[in-house]
CSV table of C-alpha atoms and ligand atoms in Angstrom, one decimal:
chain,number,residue,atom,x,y,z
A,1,UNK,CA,0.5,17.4,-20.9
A,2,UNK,CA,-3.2,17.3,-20.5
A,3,UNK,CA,-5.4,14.0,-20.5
A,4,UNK,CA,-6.8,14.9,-23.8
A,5,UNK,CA,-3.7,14.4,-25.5
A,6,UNK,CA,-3.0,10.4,-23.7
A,7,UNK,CA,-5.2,9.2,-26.2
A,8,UNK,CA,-8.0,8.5,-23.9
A,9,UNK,CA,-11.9,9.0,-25.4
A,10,UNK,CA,-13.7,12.4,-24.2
A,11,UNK,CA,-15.9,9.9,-21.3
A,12,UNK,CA,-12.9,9.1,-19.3
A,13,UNK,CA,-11.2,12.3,-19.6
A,14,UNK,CA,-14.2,13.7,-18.2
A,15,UNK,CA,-14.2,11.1,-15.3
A,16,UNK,CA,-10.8,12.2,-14.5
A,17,UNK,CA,-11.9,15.6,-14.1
A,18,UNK,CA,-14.7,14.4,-12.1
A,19,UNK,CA,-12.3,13.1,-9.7
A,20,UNK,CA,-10.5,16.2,-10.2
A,21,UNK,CA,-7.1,15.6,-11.3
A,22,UNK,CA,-6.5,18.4,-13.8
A,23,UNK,CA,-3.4,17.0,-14.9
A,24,UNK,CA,-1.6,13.8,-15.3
A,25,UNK,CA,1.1,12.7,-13.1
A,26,UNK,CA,4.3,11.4,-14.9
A,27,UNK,CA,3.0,7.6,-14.2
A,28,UNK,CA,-0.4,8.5,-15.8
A,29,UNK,CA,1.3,10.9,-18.9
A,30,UNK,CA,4.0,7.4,-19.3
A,31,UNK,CA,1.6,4.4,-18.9
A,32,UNK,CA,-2.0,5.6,-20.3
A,33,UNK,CA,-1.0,5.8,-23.7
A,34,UNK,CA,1.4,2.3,-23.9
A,35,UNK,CA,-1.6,0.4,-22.5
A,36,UNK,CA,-4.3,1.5,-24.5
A,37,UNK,CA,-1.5,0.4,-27.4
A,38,UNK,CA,-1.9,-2.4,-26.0
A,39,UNK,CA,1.8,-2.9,-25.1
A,40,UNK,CA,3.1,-4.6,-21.4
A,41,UNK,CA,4.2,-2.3,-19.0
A,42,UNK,CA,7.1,-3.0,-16.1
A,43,UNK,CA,6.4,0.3,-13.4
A,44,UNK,CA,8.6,1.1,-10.7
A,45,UNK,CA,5.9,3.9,-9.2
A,46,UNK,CA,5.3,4.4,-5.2
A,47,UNK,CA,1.9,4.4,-4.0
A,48,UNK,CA,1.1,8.6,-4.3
A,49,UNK,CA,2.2,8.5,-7.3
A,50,UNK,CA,-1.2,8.0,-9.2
A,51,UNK,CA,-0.4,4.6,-10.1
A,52,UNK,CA,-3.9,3.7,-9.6
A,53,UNK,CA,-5.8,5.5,-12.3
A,54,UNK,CA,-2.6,5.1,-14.2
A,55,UNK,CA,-4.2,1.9,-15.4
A,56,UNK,CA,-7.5,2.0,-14.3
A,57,UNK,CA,-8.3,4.3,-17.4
A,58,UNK,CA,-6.9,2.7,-19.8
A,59,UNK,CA,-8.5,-0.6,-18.7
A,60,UNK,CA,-12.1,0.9,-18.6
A,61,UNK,CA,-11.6,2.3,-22.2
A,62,UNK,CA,-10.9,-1.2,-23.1
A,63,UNK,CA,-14.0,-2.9,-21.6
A,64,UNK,CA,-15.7,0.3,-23.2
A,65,UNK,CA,-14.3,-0.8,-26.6
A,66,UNK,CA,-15.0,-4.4,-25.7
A,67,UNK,CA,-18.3,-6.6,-26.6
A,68,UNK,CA,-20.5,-6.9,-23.8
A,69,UNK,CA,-22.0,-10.6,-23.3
A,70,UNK,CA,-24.3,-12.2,-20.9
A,71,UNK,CA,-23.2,-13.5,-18.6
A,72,UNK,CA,-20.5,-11.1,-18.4
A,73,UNK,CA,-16.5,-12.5,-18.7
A,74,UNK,CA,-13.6,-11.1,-16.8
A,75,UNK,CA,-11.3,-8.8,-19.1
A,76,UNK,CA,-9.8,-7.9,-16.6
A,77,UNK,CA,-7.8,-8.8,-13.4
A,78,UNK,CA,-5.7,-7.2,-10.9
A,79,UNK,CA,-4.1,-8.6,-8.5
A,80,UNK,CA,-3.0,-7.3,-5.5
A,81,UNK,CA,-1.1,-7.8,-1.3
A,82,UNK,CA,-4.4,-6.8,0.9
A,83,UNK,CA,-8.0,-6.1,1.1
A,84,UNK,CA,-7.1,-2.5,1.2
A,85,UNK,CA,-5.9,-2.1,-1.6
A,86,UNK,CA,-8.4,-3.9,-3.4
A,87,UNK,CA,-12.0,-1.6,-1.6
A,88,UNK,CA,-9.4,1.6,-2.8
A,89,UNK,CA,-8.9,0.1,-6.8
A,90,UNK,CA,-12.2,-1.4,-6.5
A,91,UNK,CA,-13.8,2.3,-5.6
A,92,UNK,CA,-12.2,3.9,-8.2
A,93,UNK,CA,-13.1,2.0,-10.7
A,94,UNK,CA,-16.5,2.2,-10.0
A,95,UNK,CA,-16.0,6.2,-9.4
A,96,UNK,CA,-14.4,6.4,-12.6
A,97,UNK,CA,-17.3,4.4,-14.6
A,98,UNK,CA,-19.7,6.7,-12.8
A,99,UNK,CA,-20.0,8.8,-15.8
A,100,UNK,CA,-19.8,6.2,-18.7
A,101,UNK,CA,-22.3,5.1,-21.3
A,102,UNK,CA,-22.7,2.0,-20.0
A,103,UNK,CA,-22.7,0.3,-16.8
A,104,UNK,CA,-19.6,-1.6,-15.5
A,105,UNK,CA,-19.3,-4.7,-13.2
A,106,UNK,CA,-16.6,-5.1,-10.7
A,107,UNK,CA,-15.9,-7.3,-8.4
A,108,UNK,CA,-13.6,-7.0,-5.7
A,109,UNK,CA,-12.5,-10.7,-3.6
A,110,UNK,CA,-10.3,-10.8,-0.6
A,111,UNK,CA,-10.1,-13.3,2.0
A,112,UNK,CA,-10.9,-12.9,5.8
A,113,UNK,CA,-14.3,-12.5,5.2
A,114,UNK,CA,-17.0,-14.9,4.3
A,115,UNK,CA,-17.0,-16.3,1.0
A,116,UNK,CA,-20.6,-16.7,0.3
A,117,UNK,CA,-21.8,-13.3,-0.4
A,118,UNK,CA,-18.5,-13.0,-2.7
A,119,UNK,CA,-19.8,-15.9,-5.1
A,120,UNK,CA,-23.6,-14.4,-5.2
A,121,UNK,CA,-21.7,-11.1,-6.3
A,122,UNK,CA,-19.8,-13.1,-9.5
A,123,UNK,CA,-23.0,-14.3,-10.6
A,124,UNK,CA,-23.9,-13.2,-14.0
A,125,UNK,CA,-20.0,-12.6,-14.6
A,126,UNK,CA,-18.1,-9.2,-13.8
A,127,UNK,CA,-16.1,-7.1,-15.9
A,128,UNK,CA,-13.3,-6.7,-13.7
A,129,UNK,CA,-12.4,-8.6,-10.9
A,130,UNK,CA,-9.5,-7.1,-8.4
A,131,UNK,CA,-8.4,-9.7,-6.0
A,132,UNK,CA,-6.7,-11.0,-3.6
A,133,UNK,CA,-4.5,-14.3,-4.7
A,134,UNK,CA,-5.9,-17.0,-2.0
A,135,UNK,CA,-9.2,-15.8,-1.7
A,136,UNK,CA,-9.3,-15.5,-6.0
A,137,UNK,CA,-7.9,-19.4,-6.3
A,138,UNK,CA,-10.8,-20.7,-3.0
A,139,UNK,CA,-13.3,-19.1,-5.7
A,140,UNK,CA,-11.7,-20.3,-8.8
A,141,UNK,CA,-12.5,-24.0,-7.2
A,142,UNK,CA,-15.5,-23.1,-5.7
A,143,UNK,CA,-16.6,-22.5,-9.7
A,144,UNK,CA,-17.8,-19.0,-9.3
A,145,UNK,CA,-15.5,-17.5,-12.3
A,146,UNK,CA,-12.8,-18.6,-14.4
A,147,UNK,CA,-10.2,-16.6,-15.7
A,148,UNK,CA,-10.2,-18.0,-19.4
A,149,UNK,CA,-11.1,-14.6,-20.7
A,150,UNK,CA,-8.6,-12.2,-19.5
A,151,UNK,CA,-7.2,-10.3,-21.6
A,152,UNK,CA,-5.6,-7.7,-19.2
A,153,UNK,CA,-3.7,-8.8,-15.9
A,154,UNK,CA,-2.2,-6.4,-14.2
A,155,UNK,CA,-0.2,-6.7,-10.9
A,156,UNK,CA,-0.4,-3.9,-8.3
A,157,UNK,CA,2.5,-3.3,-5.7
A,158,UNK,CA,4.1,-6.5,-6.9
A,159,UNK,CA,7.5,-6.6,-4.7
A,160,UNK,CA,4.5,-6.9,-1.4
A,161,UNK,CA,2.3,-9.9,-2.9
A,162,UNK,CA,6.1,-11.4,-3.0
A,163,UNK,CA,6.8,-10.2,0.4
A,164,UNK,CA,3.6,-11.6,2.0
A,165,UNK,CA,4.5,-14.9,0.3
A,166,UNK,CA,1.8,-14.8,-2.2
A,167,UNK,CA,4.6,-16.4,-4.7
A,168,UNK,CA,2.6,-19.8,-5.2
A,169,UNK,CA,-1.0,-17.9,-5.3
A,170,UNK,CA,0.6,-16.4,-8.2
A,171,UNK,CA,2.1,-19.5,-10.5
A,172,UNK,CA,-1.2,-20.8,-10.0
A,173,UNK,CA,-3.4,-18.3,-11.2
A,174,UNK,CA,-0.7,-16.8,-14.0
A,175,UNK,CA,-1.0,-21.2,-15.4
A,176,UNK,CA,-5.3,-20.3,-15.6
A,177,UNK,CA,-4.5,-17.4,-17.7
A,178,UNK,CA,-5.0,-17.1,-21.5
A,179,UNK,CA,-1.8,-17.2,-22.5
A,180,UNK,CA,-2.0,-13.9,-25.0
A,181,UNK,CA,-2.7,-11.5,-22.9
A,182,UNK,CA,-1.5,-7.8,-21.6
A,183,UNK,CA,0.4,-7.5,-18.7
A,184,UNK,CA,1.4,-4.9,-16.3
A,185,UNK,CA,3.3,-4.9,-13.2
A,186,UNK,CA,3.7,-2.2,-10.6
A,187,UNK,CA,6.0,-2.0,-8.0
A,188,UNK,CA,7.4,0.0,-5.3
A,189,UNK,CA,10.8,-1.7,-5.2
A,190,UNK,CA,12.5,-4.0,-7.3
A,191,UNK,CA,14.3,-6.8,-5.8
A,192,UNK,CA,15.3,-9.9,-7.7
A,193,UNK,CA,11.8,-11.6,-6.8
A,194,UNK,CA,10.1,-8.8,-9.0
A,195,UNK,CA,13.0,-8.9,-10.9
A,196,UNK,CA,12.7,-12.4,-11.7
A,197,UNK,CA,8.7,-12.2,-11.8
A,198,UNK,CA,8.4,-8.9,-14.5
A,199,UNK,CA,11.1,-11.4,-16.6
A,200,UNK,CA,8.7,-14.7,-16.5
A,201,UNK,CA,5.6,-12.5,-17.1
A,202,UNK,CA,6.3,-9.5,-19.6
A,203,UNK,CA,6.8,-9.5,-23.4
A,204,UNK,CA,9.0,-6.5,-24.6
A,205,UNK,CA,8.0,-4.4,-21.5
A,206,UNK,CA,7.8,-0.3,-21.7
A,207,UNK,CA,9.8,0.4,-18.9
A,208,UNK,CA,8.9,3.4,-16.6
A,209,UNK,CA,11.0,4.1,-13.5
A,210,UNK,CA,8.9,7.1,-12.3
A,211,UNK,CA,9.9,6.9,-8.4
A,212,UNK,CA,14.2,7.3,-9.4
A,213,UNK,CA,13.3,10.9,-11.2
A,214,UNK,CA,14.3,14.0,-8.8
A,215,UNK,CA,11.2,16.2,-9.8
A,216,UNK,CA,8.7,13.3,-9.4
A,217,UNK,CA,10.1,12.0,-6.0
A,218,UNK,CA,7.3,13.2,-3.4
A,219,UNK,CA,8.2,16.0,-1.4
A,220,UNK,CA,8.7,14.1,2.2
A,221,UNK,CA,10.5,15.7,4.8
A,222,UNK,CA,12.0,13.0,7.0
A,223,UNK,CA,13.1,13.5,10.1
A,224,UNK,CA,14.4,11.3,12.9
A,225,UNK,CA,13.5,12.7,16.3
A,226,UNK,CA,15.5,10.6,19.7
A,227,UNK,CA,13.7,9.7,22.1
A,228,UNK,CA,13.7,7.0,25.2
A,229,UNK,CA,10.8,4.3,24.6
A,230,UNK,CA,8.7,5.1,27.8
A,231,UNK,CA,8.0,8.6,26.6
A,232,UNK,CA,6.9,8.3,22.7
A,233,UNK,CA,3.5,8.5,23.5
A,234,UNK,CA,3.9,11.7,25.4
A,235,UNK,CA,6.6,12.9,22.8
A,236,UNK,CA,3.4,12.1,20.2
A,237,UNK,CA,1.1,14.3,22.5
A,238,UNK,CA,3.6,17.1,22.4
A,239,UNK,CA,4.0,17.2,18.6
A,240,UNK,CA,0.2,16.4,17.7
A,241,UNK,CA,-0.7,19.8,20.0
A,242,UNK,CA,2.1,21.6,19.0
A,243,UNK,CA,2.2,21.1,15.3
A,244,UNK,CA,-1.8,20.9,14.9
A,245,UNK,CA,-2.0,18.4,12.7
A,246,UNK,CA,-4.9,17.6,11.1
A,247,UNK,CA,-4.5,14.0,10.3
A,248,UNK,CA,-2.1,11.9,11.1
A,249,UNK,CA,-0.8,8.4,10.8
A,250,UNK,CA,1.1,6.9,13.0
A,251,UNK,CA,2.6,2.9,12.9
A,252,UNK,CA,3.1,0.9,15.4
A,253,UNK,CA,4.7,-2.6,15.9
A,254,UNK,CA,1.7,-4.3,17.2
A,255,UNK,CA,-1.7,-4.6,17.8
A,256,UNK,CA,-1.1,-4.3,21.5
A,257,UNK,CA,0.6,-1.3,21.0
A,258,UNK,CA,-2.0,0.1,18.7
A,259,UNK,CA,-4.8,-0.3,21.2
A,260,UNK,CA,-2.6,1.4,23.8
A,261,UNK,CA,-1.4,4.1,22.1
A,262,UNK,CA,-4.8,5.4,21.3
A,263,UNK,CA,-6.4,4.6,24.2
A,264,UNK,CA,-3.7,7.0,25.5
A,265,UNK,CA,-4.5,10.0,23.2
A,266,UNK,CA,-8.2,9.2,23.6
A,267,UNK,CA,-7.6,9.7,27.3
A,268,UNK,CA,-5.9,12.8,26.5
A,269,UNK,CA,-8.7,14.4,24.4
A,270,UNK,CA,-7.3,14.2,20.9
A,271,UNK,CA,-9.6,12.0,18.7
A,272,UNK,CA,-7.6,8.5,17.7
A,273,UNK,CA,-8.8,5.3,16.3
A,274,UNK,CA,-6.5,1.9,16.2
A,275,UNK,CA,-6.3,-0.3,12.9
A,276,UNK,CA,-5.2,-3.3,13.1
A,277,UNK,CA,-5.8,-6.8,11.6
A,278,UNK,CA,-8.2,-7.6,14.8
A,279,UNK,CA,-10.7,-4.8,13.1
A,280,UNK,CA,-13.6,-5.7,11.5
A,281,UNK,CA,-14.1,-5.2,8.1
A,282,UNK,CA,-16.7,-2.7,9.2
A,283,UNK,CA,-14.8,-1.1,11.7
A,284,UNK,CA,-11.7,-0.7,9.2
A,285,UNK,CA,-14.2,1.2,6.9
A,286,UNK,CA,-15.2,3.8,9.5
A,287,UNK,CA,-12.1,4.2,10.8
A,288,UNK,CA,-10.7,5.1,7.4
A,289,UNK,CA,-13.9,7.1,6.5
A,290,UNK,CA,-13.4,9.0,9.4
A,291,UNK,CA,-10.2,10.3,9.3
A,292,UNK,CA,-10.9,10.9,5.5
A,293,UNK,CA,-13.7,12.9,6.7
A,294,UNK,CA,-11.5,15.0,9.2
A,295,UNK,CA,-13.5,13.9,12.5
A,296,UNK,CA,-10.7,11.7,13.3
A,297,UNK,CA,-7.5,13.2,13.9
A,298,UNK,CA,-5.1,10.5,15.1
A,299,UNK,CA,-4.9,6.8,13.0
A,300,UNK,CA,-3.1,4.0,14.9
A,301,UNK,CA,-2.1,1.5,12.8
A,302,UNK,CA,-0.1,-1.4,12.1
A,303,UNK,CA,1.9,-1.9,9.1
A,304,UNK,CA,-0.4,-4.7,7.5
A,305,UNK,CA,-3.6,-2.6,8.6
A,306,UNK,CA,-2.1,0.0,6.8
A,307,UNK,CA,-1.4,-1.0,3.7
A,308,UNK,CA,-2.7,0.4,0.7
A,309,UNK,CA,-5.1,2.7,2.4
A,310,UNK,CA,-5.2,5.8,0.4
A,311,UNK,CA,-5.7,8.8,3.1
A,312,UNK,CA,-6.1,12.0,0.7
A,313,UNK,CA,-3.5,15.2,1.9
A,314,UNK,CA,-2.3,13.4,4.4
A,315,UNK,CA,0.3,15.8,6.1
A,316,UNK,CA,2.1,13.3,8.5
A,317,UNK,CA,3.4,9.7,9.3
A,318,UNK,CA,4.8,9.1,12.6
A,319,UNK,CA,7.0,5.7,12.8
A,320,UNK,CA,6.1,5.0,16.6
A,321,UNK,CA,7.7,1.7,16.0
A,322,UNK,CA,10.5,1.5,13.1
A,323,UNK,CA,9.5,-1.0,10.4
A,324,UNK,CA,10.8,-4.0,10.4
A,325,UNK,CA,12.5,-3.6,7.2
A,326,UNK,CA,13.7,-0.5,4.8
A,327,UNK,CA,11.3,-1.9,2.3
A,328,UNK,CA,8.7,-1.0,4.9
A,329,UNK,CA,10.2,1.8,5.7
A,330,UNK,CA,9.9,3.6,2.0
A,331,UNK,CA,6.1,2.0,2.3
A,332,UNK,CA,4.9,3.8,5.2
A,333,UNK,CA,7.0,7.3,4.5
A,334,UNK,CA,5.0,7.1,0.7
A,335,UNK,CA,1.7,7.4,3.0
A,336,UNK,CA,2.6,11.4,3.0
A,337,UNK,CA,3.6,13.2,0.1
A,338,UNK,CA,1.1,12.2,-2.3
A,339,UNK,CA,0.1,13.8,-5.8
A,340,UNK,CA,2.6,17.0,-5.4
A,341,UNK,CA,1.2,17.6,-1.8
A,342,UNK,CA,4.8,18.1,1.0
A,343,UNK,CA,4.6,15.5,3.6
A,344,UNK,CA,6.3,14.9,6.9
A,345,UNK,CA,7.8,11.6,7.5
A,346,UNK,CA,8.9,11.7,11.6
A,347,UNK,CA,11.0,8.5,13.0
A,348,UNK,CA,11.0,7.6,16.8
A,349,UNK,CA,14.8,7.0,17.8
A,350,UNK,CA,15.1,5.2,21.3
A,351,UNK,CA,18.6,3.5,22.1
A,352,UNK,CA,17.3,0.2,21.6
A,353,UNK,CA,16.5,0.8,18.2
A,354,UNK,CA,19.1,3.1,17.1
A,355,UNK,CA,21.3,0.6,14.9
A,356,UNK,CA,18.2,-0.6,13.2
A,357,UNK,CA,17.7,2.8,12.2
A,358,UNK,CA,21.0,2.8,10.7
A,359,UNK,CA,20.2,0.2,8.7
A,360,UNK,CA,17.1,1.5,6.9
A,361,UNK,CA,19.2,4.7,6.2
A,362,UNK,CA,22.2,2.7,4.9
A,363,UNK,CA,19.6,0.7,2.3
A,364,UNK,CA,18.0,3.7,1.6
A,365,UNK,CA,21.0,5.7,1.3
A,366,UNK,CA,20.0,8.1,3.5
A,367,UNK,CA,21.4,10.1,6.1
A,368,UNK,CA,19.2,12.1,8.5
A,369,UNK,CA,20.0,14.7,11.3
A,370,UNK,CA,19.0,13.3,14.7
A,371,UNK,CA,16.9,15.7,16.3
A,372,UNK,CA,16.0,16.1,20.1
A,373,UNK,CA,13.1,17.8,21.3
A,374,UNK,CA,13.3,20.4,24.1
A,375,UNK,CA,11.7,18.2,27.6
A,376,UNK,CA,12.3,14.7,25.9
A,377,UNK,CA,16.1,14.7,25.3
A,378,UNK,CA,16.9,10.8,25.7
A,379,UNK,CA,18.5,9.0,28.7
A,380,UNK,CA,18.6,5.6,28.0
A,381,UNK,CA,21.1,4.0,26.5
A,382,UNK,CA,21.5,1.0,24.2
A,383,UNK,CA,21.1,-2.4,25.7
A,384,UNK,CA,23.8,-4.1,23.4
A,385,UNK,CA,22.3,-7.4,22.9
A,386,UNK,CA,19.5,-5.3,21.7
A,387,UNK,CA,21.7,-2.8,19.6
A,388,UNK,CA,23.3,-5.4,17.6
A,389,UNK,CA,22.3,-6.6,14.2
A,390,UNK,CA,20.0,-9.7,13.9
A,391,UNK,CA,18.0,-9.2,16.9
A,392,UNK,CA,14.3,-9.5,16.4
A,393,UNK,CA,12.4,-9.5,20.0
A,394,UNK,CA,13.2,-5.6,20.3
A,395,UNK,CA,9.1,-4.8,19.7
A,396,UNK,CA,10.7,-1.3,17.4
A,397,UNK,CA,10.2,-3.6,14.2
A,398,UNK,CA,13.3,-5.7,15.1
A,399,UNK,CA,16.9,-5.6,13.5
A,400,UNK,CA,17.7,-7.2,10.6
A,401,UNK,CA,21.7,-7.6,9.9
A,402,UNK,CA,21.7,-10.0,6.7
A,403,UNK,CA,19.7,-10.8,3.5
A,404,UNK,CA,16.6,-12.8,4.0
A,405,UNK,CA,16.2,-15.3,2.2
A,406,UNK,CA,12.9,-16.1,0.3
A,407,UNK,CA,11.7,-18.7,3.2
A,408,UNK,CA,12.8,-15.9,6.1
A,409,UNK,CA,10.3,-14.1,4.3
A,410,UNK,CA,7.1,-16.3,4.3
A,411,UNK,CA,7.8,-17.1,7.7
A,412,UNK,CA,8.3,-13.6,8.7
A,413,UNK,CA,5.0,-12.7,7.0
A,414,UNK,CA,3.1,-15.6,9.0
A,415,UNK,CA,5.1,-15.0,12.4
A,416,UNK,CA,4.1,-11.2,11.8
A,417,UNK,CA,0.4,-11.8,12.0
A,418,UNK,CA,1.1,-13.6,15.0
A,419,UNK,CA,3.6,-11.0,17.0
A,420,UNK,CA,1.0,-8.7,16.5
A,421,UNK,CA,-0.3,-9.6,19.7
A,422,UNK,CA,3.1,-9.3,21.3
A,423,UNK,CA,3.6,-6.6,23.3
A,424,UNK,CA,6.3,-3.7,22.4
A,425,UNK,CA,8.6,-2.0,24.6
A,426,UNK,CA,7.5,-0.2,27.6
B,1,AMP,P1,-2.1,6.2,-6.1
B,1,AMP,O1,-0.7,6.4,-6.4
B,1,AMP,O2,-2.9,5.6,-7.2
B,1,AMP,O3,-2.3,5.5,-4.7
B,1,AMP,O4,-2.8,7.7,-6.0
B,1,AMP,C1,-2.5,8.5,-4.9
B,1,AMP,C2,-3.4,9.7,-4.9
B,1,AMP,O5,-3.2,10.6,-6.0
B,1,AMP,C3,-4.9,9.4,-4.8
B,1,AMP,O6,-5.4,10.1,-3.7
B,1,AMP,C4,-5.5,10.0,-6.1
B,1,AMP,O7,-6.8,10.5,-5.9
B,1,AMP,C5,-4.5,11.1,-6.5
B,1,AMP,N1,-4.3,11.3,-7.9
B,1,AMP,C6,-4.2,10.3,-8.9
B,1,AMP,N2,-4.0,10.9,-10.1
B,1,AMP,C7,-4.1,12.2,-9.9
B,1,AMP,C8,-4.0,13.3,-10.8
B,1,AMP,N3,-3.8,13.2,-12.1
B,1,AMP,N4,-4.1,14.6,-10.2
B,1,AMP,C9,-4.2,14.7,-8.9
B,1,AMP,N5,-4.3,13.7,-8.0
B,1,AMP,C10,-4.3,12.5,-8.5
């Protein structure tokens, strides 16, 4: 199916082209044309998948059908887990507008950096604001915009605003909207938060489960190599020279680890940068411009760092450290495999971790082969207080044998931010 034929007017097909996709993915071919009928849309769609522009154009045709005032009201909102995320939807809108008849204002609000020059950039209004919930509310009191024009909302990777405990942010801002209004939610996964959410939020939903189709999953080889802890680093030496890999991502359980880890490969000549949430904003930017660019090879990262950044034909993730959880898990692998492209997904398996392992392939109803690699065949074995479920001071992403509840999960998501600084295993 072409983009002509999503009912999409000649100036946006055009700035698809411009960002040359010649075709639209199945989220794109599904959502465009329900949106622009104005309809709510419930998306289970993995980040790769084209999500993005799946309803950025559709929202920019209906600011471009829309009557421009001074000063300018928000039509549109988008809401969304990290900072990220928000620079990447926040660029590609403004890509996408590039080529339009008139000029469009967005503004993109996250917190961790100063507020001020975020309320001189709402002055006069925006068009479309893509936020952050905390940082959105501090400027909704501060008076620099109010949200009683929206006529769009959509949430983006809705099951990880949940996850980060972003639940309150949310009623808040949802009891400032109009309430006649469009709504579409995205998500990766859908457990009964989201469930629950898409329920309180949508009216008569189109429903579009694009990541359970076969032909649309993204071709990710995963793979599950052993190894004992002390040696990953020389193990990712090993595979980085052998395999020549020209970008790679690798995660990490900490920021600790991060900066080790690269000071490592840096030490053995292969170009690495760490991201992690002691970055600058500035530094974030390079590092990511630079391993777009191709003069970075290596990205260290941890998993909050990481999220949402959008690294084009990106051939490899390496899970250094396991995630903490199989939600994670399917997050970090969806890094590779993007927009048709084969990916390679490669797990670290030391003894320690092994059981947690398990466990991400048991929720993810998986089953890989464990491989061994010729020089770093494993010799440690499981410590057994460490190999059990329920353990969480392992440093691989820790082991999680039950159900968390809603309150494990805030407090998981504020105790992450500060185990960051914890050290990992040797
Ligand atoms: P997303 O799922 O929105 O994070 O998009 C993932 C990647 O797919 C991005 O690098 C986009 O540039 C790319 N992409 C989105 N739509 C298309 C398309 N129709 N054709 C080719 N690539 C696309």
């Amino acid at each position: 199916m072409p983009f002509t034929s999503l009912g999409l007017q000649a100036a946006l097909t055009q700035a698809a082209h411009n960002q040359d996709y010649t075709a639209p993915t199945a989220i794109q071919s599904a959502a465009i044309p329900a949106i622009l009928q104005g309809r709510d849309v419930l998306a289970t769609a993995q980040t790769g998948s084209g999500k993005t522009a799946a309803f950025c154009l559709p929202l920019l045709q209906q600011w471009l059908n829309s009557r421009q005032g001074s000063p300018r009201q928000v039509q549109s909102l988008i809401l969304l887990p990290t900072r990220e995320l928000a620079v990447q939807v926040g660029h590609l809108l403004r890509d996408l507008s590039l080529s339009l008849p008139r000029r469009l204002k967005v503004a993109v609000v996250f917190g961790g950096v100063s507020i001020n020059p975020q309320m001189m950039a709402l002055r006069g209004g925006a068009d479309i604001v893509v936020a952050t919930p905390g940082r959105l509310l501090d400027l909704i009191a501060h008076n620099a915009l109010t949200l009683s024009s929206v006529s769009t909302l959509v949430l983006d990777e809705a099951d990880r605003l949940l996850d980060l405990g972003f639940a309150d942010e949310l009623g808040s801002l949802l009891a400032m909207l109009p309430p006649y209004r469009q709504n579409l939610l995205f998500s990766a996964t859908f457990p009964s938060a989201v469930r629950q959410l898409a329920e309180q939020l949508l009216s008569q939903p189109l429903r579009i489960d694009i990541a359970q189709t076969a032909d649309t999953a993204p071709d990710i080889n995963q793979r599950a190599i052993e190894v004992d802890a002390a040696r990953r680093t020389m193990l990712l030496r090993h595979l980085l020279q052998s395999h020549g890999w020209d970008r790679v991502l690798v995660f990490v359980a900490s920021r600790h680890t991060a900066d080790r880890v690269t000071g490592k490969l840096q030490s053995a000549g292969i170009s690495a940068a760490a991201l992690h949430g002691d970055c600058s904003q500035g530094q974030r930017g390079q590092v990511v411009a630079d391993i777009k660019s191709g003069r970075l090879q290596v990205l260290v990262a941890t998993d909050v760092a990481a999220r949402g950044i959008d690294i084009p034909r990106l051939p490899v993730v390496v899970n250094y450290d396991l995630p903490r959880s199989p939600v994670d898990y399917i997050h970090r692998i969806g890094r590779t495999g993007r927009a048709g492209a084969s990916g390679e997904a490669i797990s670290f398996i030391s003894a320690d971790c092994a059981a947690h392992f398990k466990l991400i392939e048991k929720r993810q109803q998986l089953q890989l082969p464990r491989e061994q690699i010729a020089g770093f065949e494993p010799t440690d074995t499981a410590n057994p207080a460490q190999a059990g479920l329920a353990v969480d001071h392992t440093g691989n992403g820790g082991i999680k044998g039950k159900r968390k509840s809603k309150k494990d999960k805030l407090r998981e998501a504020a105790a992450q931010q500060q185990t960051e600084d914890q050290p990992d295993a040797p």
